[in-house]
PDB file of C-alpha atoms and ligand atoms in Angstrom:
ATOM      1  CA  UNK A  13     100.498 150.179 179.536  1.00 97.00           C
ATOM      2  CA  UNK A  14      99.392 153.558 180.844  1.00 98.00           C
ATOM      3  CA  UNK A  15      95.721 154.478 181.184  1.00 98.00           C
ATOM      4  CA  UNK A  16      94.653 158.052 181.953  1.00 98.00           C
ATOM      5  CA  UNK A  17      91.089 158.640 183.033  1.00 98.00           C
ATOM      6  CA  UNK A  18      89.515 162.091 182.824  1.00 98.00           C
ATOM      7  CA  UNK A  19      86.572 162.452 185.185  1.00 98.00           C
ATOM      8  CA  UNK A  20      84.744 164.842 187.499  1.00 97.00           C
ATOM      9  CA  UNK A  21      84.426 162.039 190.085  1.00 97.00           C
ATOM     10  CA  UNK A  22      87.870 160.531 190.757  1.00 98.00           C
ATOM     11  CA  UNK A  23      86.629 158.955 193.993  1.00 98.00           C
ATOM     12  CA  UNK A  24      84.456 156.549 191.996  1.00 98.00           C
ATOM     13  CA  UNK A  25      87.604 154.669 190.936  1.00 98.00           C
ATOM     14  CA  UNK A  26      89.094 154.167 194.394  1.00 97.00           C
ATOM     15  CA  UNK A  27      87.355 150.878 195.231  1.00 97.00           C
ATOM     16  CA  UNK A  28      87.507 149.144 191.849  1.00 96.00           C
ATOM     17  CA  UNK A  29      91.186 149.900 191.275  1.00 96.00           C
ATOM     18  CA  UNK A  30      92.276 148.855 194.740  1.00 97.00           C
ATOM     19  CA  UNK A  31      90.938 145.329 194.615  1.00 94.00           C
ATOM     20  CA  UNK A  32      91.494 142.067 192.863  1.00 94.00           C
ATOM     21  CA  UNK A  33      93.233 141.719 189.503  1.00 95.00           C
ATOM     22  CA  UNK A  34      93.552 145.431 188.704  1.00 96.00           C
ATOM     23  CA  UNK A  35      95.134 146.103 192.073  1.00 97.00           C
ATOM     24  CA  UNK A  36      97.687 143.346 191.502  1.00 97.00           C
ATOM     25  CA  UNK A  37      98.436 144.505 187.960  1.00 97.00           C
ATOM     26  CA  UNK A  38      99.088 148.029 189.272  1.00 97.00           C
ATOM     27  CA  UNK A  39     101.283 146.753 192.117  1.00 97.00           C
ATOM     28  CA  UNK A  40     103.317 144.709 189.644  1.00 97.00           C
ATOM     29  CA  UNK A  41     103.677 147.764 187.339  1.00 98.00           C
ATOM     30  CA  UNK A  42     102.020 145.908 184.461  1.00 97.00           C
ATOM     31  CA  UNK A  43      99.559 148.768 184.134  1.00 98.00           C
ATOM     32  CA  UNK A  44      99.746 152.357 185.330  1.00 98.00           C
ATOM     33  CA  UNK A  45      96.463 154.147 185.937  1.00 98.00           C
ATOM     34  CA  UNK A  46      96.171 157.893 186.505  1.00 98.00           C
ATOM     35  CA  UNK A  47      92.797 159.354 187.440  1.00 98.00           C
ATOM     36  CA  UNK A  48      92.635 163.076 186.606  1.00 98.00           C
ATOM     37  CA  UNK A  49      89.901 165.534 187.534  1.00 98.00           C
ATOM     38  CA  UNK A  50      89.388 167.721 184.461  1.00 98.00           C
ATOM     39  CA  UNK A  51      87.770 170.369 186.641  1.00 98.00           C
ATOM     40  CA  UNK A  52      91.376 171.357 187.414  1.00 97.00           C
ATOM     41  CA  UNK A  53      91.625 172.524 183.782  1.00 97.00           C
ATOM     42  CA  UNK A  54      88.661 174.923 184.002  1.00 96.00           C
ATOM     43  CA  UNK A  55      90.014 178.452 183.854  1.00 87.00           C
ATOM     44  CA  UNK A  56      87.445 180.526 185.626  1.00 91.00           C
ATOM     45  CA  UNK A  57      87.378 181.154 189.363  1.00 94.00           C
ATOM     46  CA  UNK A  58      84.427 178.863 189.903  1.00 95.00           C
ATOM     47  CA  UNK A  59      85.934 175.994 187.914  1.00 97.00           C
ATOM     48  CA  UNK A  60      82.879 175.708 185.690  1.00 97.00           C
ATOM     49  CA  UNK A  61      82.946 172.679 183.401  1.00 97.00           C
ATOM     50  CA  UNK A  62      79.431 172.749 181.929  1.00 97.00           C
ATOM     51  CA  UNK A  63      76.971 175.165 180.374  1.00 97.00           C
ATOM     52  CA  UNK A  64      73.450 175.264 178.929  1.00 97.00           C
ATOM     53  CA  UNK A  65      72.986 173.875 175.419  1.00 97.00           C
ATOM     54  CA  UNK A  66      72.969 176.204 172.398  1.00 98.00           C
ATOM     55  CA  UNK A  67      69.516 176.074 170.860  1.00 97.00           C
ATOM     56  CA  UNK A  68      67.896 175.474 174.226  1.00 96.00           C
ATOM     57  CA  UNK A  69      66.702 172.313 175.884  1.00 95.00           C
ATOM     58  CA  UNK A  70      67.005 170.630 179.242  1.00 93.00           C
ATOM     59  CA  UNK A  71      70.187 169.896 181.145  1.00 94.00           C
ATOM     60  CA  UNK A  72      73.787 170.921 180.910  1.00 96.00           C
ATOM     61  CA  UNK A  73      76.523 170.122 178.404  1.00 97.00           C
ATOM     62  CA  UNK A  74      80.209 169.621 179.236  1.00 97.00           C
ATOM     63  CA  UNK A  75      82.277 172.479 177.804  1.00 97.00           C
ATOM     64  CA  UNK A  76      85.073 171.679 175.367  1.00 98.00           C
ATOM     65  CA  UNK A  77      87.916 173.749 176.877  1.00 97.00           C
ATOM     66  CA  UNK A  78      88.674 171.848 180.133  1.00 98.00           C
ATOM     67  CA  UNK A  79      88.613 168.473 178.356  1.00 98.00           C
ATOM     68  CA  UNK A  80      90.712 169.593 175.352  1.00 98.00           C
ATOM     69  CA  UNK A  81      93.265 171.140 177.694  1.00 97.00           C
ATOM     70  CA  UNK A  82      93.352 168.146 180.002  1.00 98.00           C
ATOM     71  CA  UNK A  83      94.136 165.876 177.023  1.00 98.00           C
ATOM     72  CA  UNK A  84      96.809 168.314 175.794  1.00 97.00           C
ATOM     73  CA  UNK A  85      98.228 168.353 179.309  1.00 97.00           C
ATOM     74  CA  UNK A  86      98.594 164.571 179.104  1.00 97.00           C
ATOM     75  CA  UNK A  87      99.588 163.992 175.481  1.00 97.00           C
ATOM     76  CA  UNK A  88     101.319 167.264 174.630  1.00 96.00           C
ATOM     77  CA  UNK A  89     100.425 170.413 172.734  1.00 94.00           C
ATOM     78  CA  UNK A  90      99.709 170.748 169.853  1.00 92.00           C
ATOM     79  CA  UNK A  91      97.618 167.622 170.137  1.00 93.00           C
ATOM     80  CA  UNK A  92      97.636 165.400 167.068  1.00 93.00           C
ATOM     81  CA  UNK A  93      95.254 162.427 166.900  1.00 92.00           C
ATOM     82  CA  UNK A  94      97.244 159.196 167.076  1.00 92.00           C
ATOM     83  CA  UNK A  95      95.434 155.853 166.972  1.00 89.00           C
ATOM     84  CA  UNK A  96      98.412 154.301 168.784  1.00 91.00           C
ATOM     85  CA  UNK A  97      97.412 156.492 171.736  1.00 96.00           C
ATOM     86  CA  UNK A  98      93.625 156.328 171.584  1.00 98.00           C
ATOM     87  CA  UNK A  99      91.598 159.071 173.236  1.00 98.00           C
ATOM     88  CA  UNK A 100      88.230 157.483 173.896  1.00 98.00           C
ATOM     89  CA  UNK A 101      85.043 159.308 174.764  1.00 98.00           C
ATOM     90  CA  UNK A 102      82.619 157.123 176.727  1.00 98.00           C
ATOM     91  CA  UNK A 103      79.037 157.756 175.744  1.00 97.00           C
ATOM     92  CA  UNK A 104      75.864 155.871 174.832  1.00 96.00           C
ATOM     93  CA  UNK A 105      76.382 157.158 171.251  1.00 96.00           C
ATOM     94  CA  UNK A 106      79.597 155.183 170.796  1.00 97.00           C
ATOM     95  CA  UNK A 107      80.251 151.851 169.118  1.00 98.00           C
ATOM     96  CA  UNK A 108      79.540 148.930 171.422  1.00 98.00           C
ATOM     97  CA  UNK A 109      82.501 147.672 173.457  1.00 98.00           C
ATOM     98  CA  UNK A 110      83.354 143.986 173.003  1.00 96.00           C
ATOM     99  CA  UNK A 111      86.155 141.493 173.510  1.00 96.00           C
ATOM    100  CA  UNK A 112      87.735 142.363 170.144  1.00 95.00           C
ATOM    101  CA  UNK A 113      88.014 146.048 171.087  1.00 98.00           C
ATOM    102  CA  UNK A 114      89.366 145.050 174.521  1.00 97.00           C
ATOM    103  CA  UNK A 115      92.034 142.909 172.823  1.00 97.00           C
ATOM    104  CA  UNK A 116      93.051 145.712 170.438  1.00 97.00           C
ATOM    105  CA  UNK A 117      93.259 148.252 173.265  1.00 98.00           C
ATOM    106  CA  UNK A 118      95.287 145.875 175.450  1.00 97.00           C
ATOM    107  CA  UNK A 119      98.098 146.186 172.872  1.00 97.00           C
ATOM    108  CA  UNK A 120      98.271 150.007 173.118  1.00 97.00           C
ATOM    109  CA  UNK A 121     101.032 151.627 175.109  1.00 96.00           C
ATOM    110  CA  UNK A 122      98.758 154.421 176.266  1.00 97.00           C
ATOM    111  CA  UNK A 123      95.007 155.100 176.425  1.00 98.00           C
ATOM    112  CA  UNK A 124      93.007 158.124 177.555  1.00 98.00           C
ATOM    113  CA  UNK A 125      89.404 157.587 178.673  1.00 98.00           C
ATOM    114  CA  UNK A 126      87.090 160.602 178.916  1.00 98.00           C
ATOM    115  CA  UNK A 127      84.073 160.153 181.174  1.00 98.00           C
ATOM    116  CA  UNK A 128      81.147 162.314 180.157  1.00 93.00           C
ATOM    117  CA  UNK A 129      78.452 163.466 182.548  1.00 87.00           C
ATOM    118  CA  UNK A 130      75.272 165.519 182.576  1.00 78.00           C
ATOM    119  CA  UNK A 131      73.210 165.570 179.394  1.00 84.00           C
ATOM    120  CA  UNK A 132      76.178 165.246 177.108  1.00 93.00           C
ATOM    121  CA  UNK A 133      79.507 166.593 175.976  1.00 97.00           C
ATOM    122  CA  UNK A 134      80.110 169.327 173.420  1.00 98.00           C
ATOM    123  CA  UNK A 135      80.172 167.602 170.016  1.00 98.00           C
ATOM    124  CA  UNK A 136      83.614 169.085 169.226  1.00 98.00           C
ATOM    125  CA  UNK A 137      85.114 166.712 171.801  1.00 98.00           C
ATOM    126  CA  UNK A 138      83.866 163.691 169.868  1.00 97.00           C
ATOM    127  CA  UNK A 139      84.680 165.269 166.472  1.00 97.00           C
ATOM    128  CA  UNK A 140      88.076 166.844 167.006  1.00 97.00           C
ATOM    129  CA  UNK A 141      89.616 165.399 170.163  1.00 97.00           C
ATOM    130  CA  UNK A 142      88.534 161.781 170.595  1.00 98.00           C
ATOM    131  CA  UNK A 143      89.887 159.092 168.267  1.00 98.00           C
ATOM    132  CA  UNK A 144      86.980 156.832 169.210  1.00 98.00           C
ATOM    133  CA  UNK A 145      83.635 156.928 171.014  1.00 98.00           C
ATOM    134  CA  UNK A 146      82.601 153.819 172.918  1.00 98.00           C
ATOM    135  CA  UNK A 147      79.458 152.659 174.718  1.00 98.00           C
ATOM    136  CA  UNK A 148      79.394 149.623 177.013  1.00 98.00           C
ATOM    137  CA  UNK A 149      75.801 148.799 176.118  1.00 98.00           C
ATOM    138  CA  UNK A 150      72.418 150.076 175.067  1.00 97.00           C
ATOM    139  CA  UNK A 151      71.433 151.742 178.310  1.00 97.00           C
ATOM    140  CA  UNK A 152      72.138 155.164 179.765  1.00 95.00           C
ATOM    141  CA  UNK A 153      74.437 155.488 182.761  1.00 97.00           C
ATOM    142  CA  UNK A 154      74.565 158.691 184.763  1.00 95.00           C
ATOM    143  CA  UNK A 155      78.183 159.078 183.721  1.00 97.00           C
ATOM    144  CA  UNK A 156      81.009 157.381 181.879  1.00 98.00           C
ATOM    145  CA  UNK A 157      82.794 156.257 185.082  1.00 98.00           C
ATOM    146  CA  UNK A 158      81.226 152.792 185.440  1.00 98.00           C
ATOM    147  CA  UNK A 159      81.898 152.273 181.719  1.00 98.00           C
ATOM    148  CA  UNK A 160      85.572 153.236 182.191  1.00 98.00           C
ATOM    149  CA  UNK A 161      85.865 150.752 185.063  1.00 98.00           C
ATOM    150  CA  UNK A 162      84.351 147.998 182.914  1.00 98.00           C
ATOM    151  CA  UNK A 163      86.731 148.784 180.055  1.00 98.00           C
ATOM    152  CA  UNK A 164      89.830 148.979 182.253  1.00 98.00           C
ATOM    153  CA  UNK A 165      88.967 145.601 183.787  1.00 98.00           C
ATOM    154  CA  UNK A 166      88.406 143.905 180.419  1.00 97.00           C
ATOM    155  CA  UNK A 167      91.573 145.458 178.941  1.00 98.00           C
ATOM    156  CA  UNK A 168      93.850 144.921 181.952  1.00 97.00           C
ATOM    157  CA  UNK A 169      93.265 141.169 182.150  1.00 96.00           C
ATOM    158  CA  UNK A 170      94.462 140.864 178.549  1.00 96.00           C
ATOM    159  CA  UNK A 171      97.739 142.682 179.189  1.00 97.00           C
ATOM    160  CA  UNK A 172     100.500 140.056 179.123  1.00 95.00           C
ATOM    161  CA  UNK A 173     101.369 138.828 182.616  1.00 96.00           C
ATOM    162  CA  UNK A 174      98.229 140.117 184.354  1.00 96.00           C
ATOM    163  CA  UNK A 175      96.497 136.744 184.452  1.00 94.00           C
ATOM    164  CA  UNK A 176      97.899 133.474 183.259  1.00 87.00           C
ATOM    165  CA  UNK A 177      97.595 133.542 179.493  1.00 78.00           C
ATOM    166  CA  UNK A 178      95.955 130.129 179.273  1.00 70.00           C
ATOM    167  CA  UNK A 179      92.909 131.309 181.196  1.00 73.00           C
ATOM    168  CA  UNK A 180      92.639 134.426 179.027  1.00 73.00           C
ATOM    169  CA  UNK A 181      92.740 132.425 175.795  1.00 70.00           C
ATOM    170  CA  UNK A 182      90.345 129.805 177.186  1.00 61.00           C
ATOM    171  CA  UNK A 183      87.822 132.483 178.048  1.00 67.00           C
ATOM    172  CA  UNK A 184      84.326 132.789 176.909  1.00 62.00           C
ATOM    173  CA  UNK A 185      84.428 135.059 173.837  1.00 73.00           C
ATOM    174  CA  UNK A 186      88.084 134.442 173.001  1.00 74.00           C
ATOM    175  CA  UNK A 187      86.798 132.333 170.113  1.00 85.00           C
ATOM    176  CA  UNK A 188      83.439 134.044 170.003  1.00 92.00           C
ATOM    177  CA  UNK A 189      81.662 131.296 171.973  1.00 96.00           C
ATOM    178  CA  UNK A 190      80.143 131.166 175.426  1.00 97.00           C
ATOM    179  CA  UNK A 191      81.995 129.100 178.010  1.00 96.00           C
ATOM    180  CA  UNK A 192      81.192 125.448 178.748  1.00 97.00           C
ATOM    181  CA  UNK A 193      79.713 124.645 182.208  1.00 98.00           C
ATOM    182  CA  UNK A 194      82.250 124.295 185.032  1.00 98.00           C
ATOM    183  CA  UNK A 195      81.987 122.217 188.193  1.00 98.00           C
ATOM    184  CA  UNK A 196      84.078 121.602 191.285  1.00 98.00           C
ATOM    185  CA  UNK A 197      83.817 119.386 194.376  1.00 98.00           C
ATOM    186  CA  UNK A 198      81.583 117.944 195.804  1.00 98.00           C
ATOM    187  CA  UNK A 199      80.539 115.548 193.018  1.00 98.00           C
ATOM    188  CA  UNK A 200      77.026 115.526 194.430  1.00 98.00           C
ATOM    189  CA  UNK A 201      75.472 118.468 196.268  1.00 98.00           C
ATOM    190  CA  UNK A 202      71.883 118.315 197.518  1.00 98.00           C
ATOM    191  CA  UNK A 203      71.395 115.535 195.034  1.00 98.00           C
ATOM    192  CA  UNK A 204      72.614 117.697 192.105  1.00 98.00           C
ATOM    193  CA  UNK A 205      75.280 115.674 190.362  1.00 98.00           C
ATOM    194  CA  UNK A 206      78.319 116.727 188.348  1.00 98.00           C
ATOM    195  CA  UNK A 207      78.129 115.235 184.820  1.00 98.00           C
ATOM    196  CA  UNK A 208      79.652 111.752 184.922  1.00 98.00           C
ATOM    197  CA  UNK A 209      82.019 112.430 182.011  1.00 98.00           C
ATOM    198  CA  UNK A 210      83.953 115.039 184.048  1.00 98.00           C
ATOM    199  CA  UNK A 211      84.776 112.408 186.681  1.00 98.00           C
ATOM    200  CA  UNK A 212      85.914 109.850 184.088  1.00 98.00           C
ATOM    201  CA  UNK A 213      89.505 111.037 183.726  1.00 98.00           C
ATOM    202  CA  UNK A 214      89.166 110.596 179.947  1.00 98.00           C
ATOM    203  CA  UNK A 215      90.659 113.866 178.741  1.00 98.00           C
ATOM    204  CA  UNK A 216      89.766 113.338 175.103  1.00 98.00           C
ATOM    205  CA  UNK A 217      86.114 112.737 175.888  1.00 98.00           C
ATOM    206  CA  UNK A 218      86.038 115.635 178.362  1.00 98.00           C
ATOM    207  CA  UNK A 219      87.450 117.974 175.705  1.00 97.00           C
ATOM    208  CA  UNK A 220      84.786 116.790 173.243  1.00 96.00           C
ATOM    209  CA  UNK A 221      82.003 117.239 175.795  1.00 97.00           C
ATOM    210  CA  UNK A 222      83.168 120.755 176.670  1.00 97.00           C
ATOM    211  CA  UNK A 223      83.329 121.824 173.045  1.00 96.00           C
ATOM    212  CA  UNK A 224      79.838 120.513 172.419  1.00 96.00           C
ATOM    213  CA  UNK A 225      78.496 122.207 175.557  1.00 97.00           C
ATOM    214  CA  UNK A 226      80.032 125.533 174.519  1.00 96.00           C
ATOM    215  CA  UNK A 227      78.447 125.255 171.084  1.00 97.00           C
ATOM    216  CA  UNK A 228      75.079 124.177 172.506  1.00 97.00           C
ATOM    217  CA  UNK A 229      74.997 126.950 175.064  1.00 97.00           C
ATOM    218  CA  UNK A 230      75.939 129.565 172.480  1.00 97.00           C
ATOM    219  CA  UNK A 231      73.312 128.243 170.099  1.00 97.00           C
ATOM    220  CA  UNK A 232      70.603 128.457 172.771  1.00 97.00           C
ATOM    221  CA  UNK A 233      71.585 131.670 174.523  1.00 98.00           C
ATOM    222  CA  UNK A 234      73.423 133.752 171.931  1.00 97.00           C
ATOM    223  CA  UNK A 235      72.817 132.412 168.434  1.00 96.00           C
ATOM    224  CA  UNK A 236      73.937 135.815 167.093  1.00 96.00           C
ATOM    225  CA  UNK A 237      77.507 135.003 168.217  1.00 96.00           C
ATOM    226  CA  UNK A 238      77.709 131.850 166.106  1.00 95.00           C
ATOM    227  CA  UNK A 239      77.656 133.779 162.823  1.00 91.00           C
ATOM    228  CA  UNK A 240      80.844 135.614 163.770  1.00 90.00           C
ATOM    229  CA  UNK A 241      82.582 132.809 165.728  1.00 92.00           C
ATOM    230  CA  UNK A 242      85.768 131.261 164.345  1.00 90.00           C
ATOM    231  CA  UNK A 243      84.627 127.639 164.033  1.00 93.00           C
ATOM    232  CA  UNK A 244      86.227 124.703 162.259  1.00 93.00           C
ATOM    233  CA  UNK A 245      84.275 122.772 159.632  1.00 94.00           C
ATOM    234  CA  UNK A 246      83.644 119.979 162.166  1.00 93.00           C
ATOM    235  CA  UNK A 247      82.333 122.498 164.675  1.00 93.00           C
ATOM    236  CA  UNK A 248      80.001 124.039 162.078  1.00 94.00           C
ATOM    237  CA  UNK A 249      78.675 120.571 161.330  1.00 94.00           C
ATOM    238  CA  UNK A 250      78.195 119.928 165.048  1.00 93.00           C
ATOM    239  CA  UNK A 251      76.158 123.142 165.300  1.00 95.00           C
ATOM    240  CA  UNK A 252      73.896 122.002 162.452  1.00 95.00           C
ATOM    241  CA  UNK A 253      73.391 118.664 164.226  1.00 94.00           C
ATOM    242  CA  UNK A 254      72.633 120.398 167.530  1.00 94.00           C
ATOM    243  CA  UNK A 255      70.023 122.579 165.838  1.00 94.00           C
ATOM    244  CA  UNK A 256      68.103 119.451 164.943  1.00 95.00           C
ATOM    245  CA  UNK A 257      67.994 118.378 168.590  1.00 92.00           C
ATOM    246  CA  UNK A 258      66.570 121.668 169.879  1.00 87.00           C
TER     247      UNK A 258
HETATM  248  N1  ADE B   7      77.780 157.133 179.561  1.00 78.26           N
HETATM  249  C1  ADE B   7      76.446 157.026 179.785  1.00 78.26           C
HETATM  250  N2  ADE B   7      75.967 155.854 179.355  1.00 78.26           N
HETATM  251  C2  ADE B   7      77.044 155.169 178.830  1.00 78.26           C
HETATM  252  C3  ADE B   7      77.193 153.884 178.228  1.00 78.26           C
HETATM  253  N3  ADE B   7      76.168 153.075 178.047  1.00 78.26           N
HETATM  254  N4  ADE B   7      78.431 153.545 177.818  1.00 78.26           N
HETATM  255  C4  ADE B   7      79.470 154.385 177.964  1.00 78.26           C
HETATM  256  N5  ADE B   7      79.380 155.584 178.530  1.00 78.26           N
HETATM  257  C5  ADE B   7      78.183 155.988 178.961  1.00 78.26           C
END
C-alpha cells in the first residue's frame, strides 16, 4: 500500500513514522509513505498557500490551486475521482473515523491524505477533489497532521503482514466490543490479585470469562457500541442478563 500525505509541516511526521510498528512496516516494504509539502506547488514567488476568506471574517483559508495540483502531480492529470484511490481531506467537518473505515482503507492500494491548516480549506477541495472528508473526533486540532498520523497507524496495522493477524482480529473493536481485561506476572502485586480463573489453566472457562468481561465492560463503558456489535444470540442473552446485575 502507498500512502501520500500532503502537508505544510512534513517534519511533524518524522518521529511517528520512524518508530514502532509503522517504522517496521516501512522497512519491510509493506507500506510506502511519502510526505509531500504542497507549498512546493504554489506558483507565486512567495509560495503563498492561503488567502483571506471571501465574504470577510477572521483567519486564512487554504487556496485550492496548490492542493489540486499536488494531487494531480501524484495521481495524474486530468484527475478523475476514483474510490479505489481515495483522496481524503482531514477536517473536523468530516465523517468520524472508526475501525470500519480503517479496515476499508487498509484494503486500498493507494491513499492520499490532505492535511488542512489555518481556519479551513477552500470548499472546492472538499467538493471537487476529495473523495472523502474525515474527522478523527469532535474536537478541533490546529491542523490535520495529528489526524493523519492516527489514521496511518490504525490503517497500517491492518495491512496483511504488519502485525500478526490473530492479534488484529482479536482486537478491541474488531467485533465492535471493548477488550477484556489482560494480566501478566506477577500473580499478586501489592496485594492486587490476578483473577483466579486466569491461573486455572481451564481454557474453556477462561474463554467464557473473557467473553463475559468484554460484554460487561462494553455495557458499562460504551453501551452505544452494543447496538452495532455483531453478537450471537447467546451473547445477546448474556448482555440482557448482565443488565439485570448492574
Ligand atoms: N483538523 C482539525 N481538526 C481535525 C479533526 N478533529 N479531525 C481531522 N482533521 C482535523
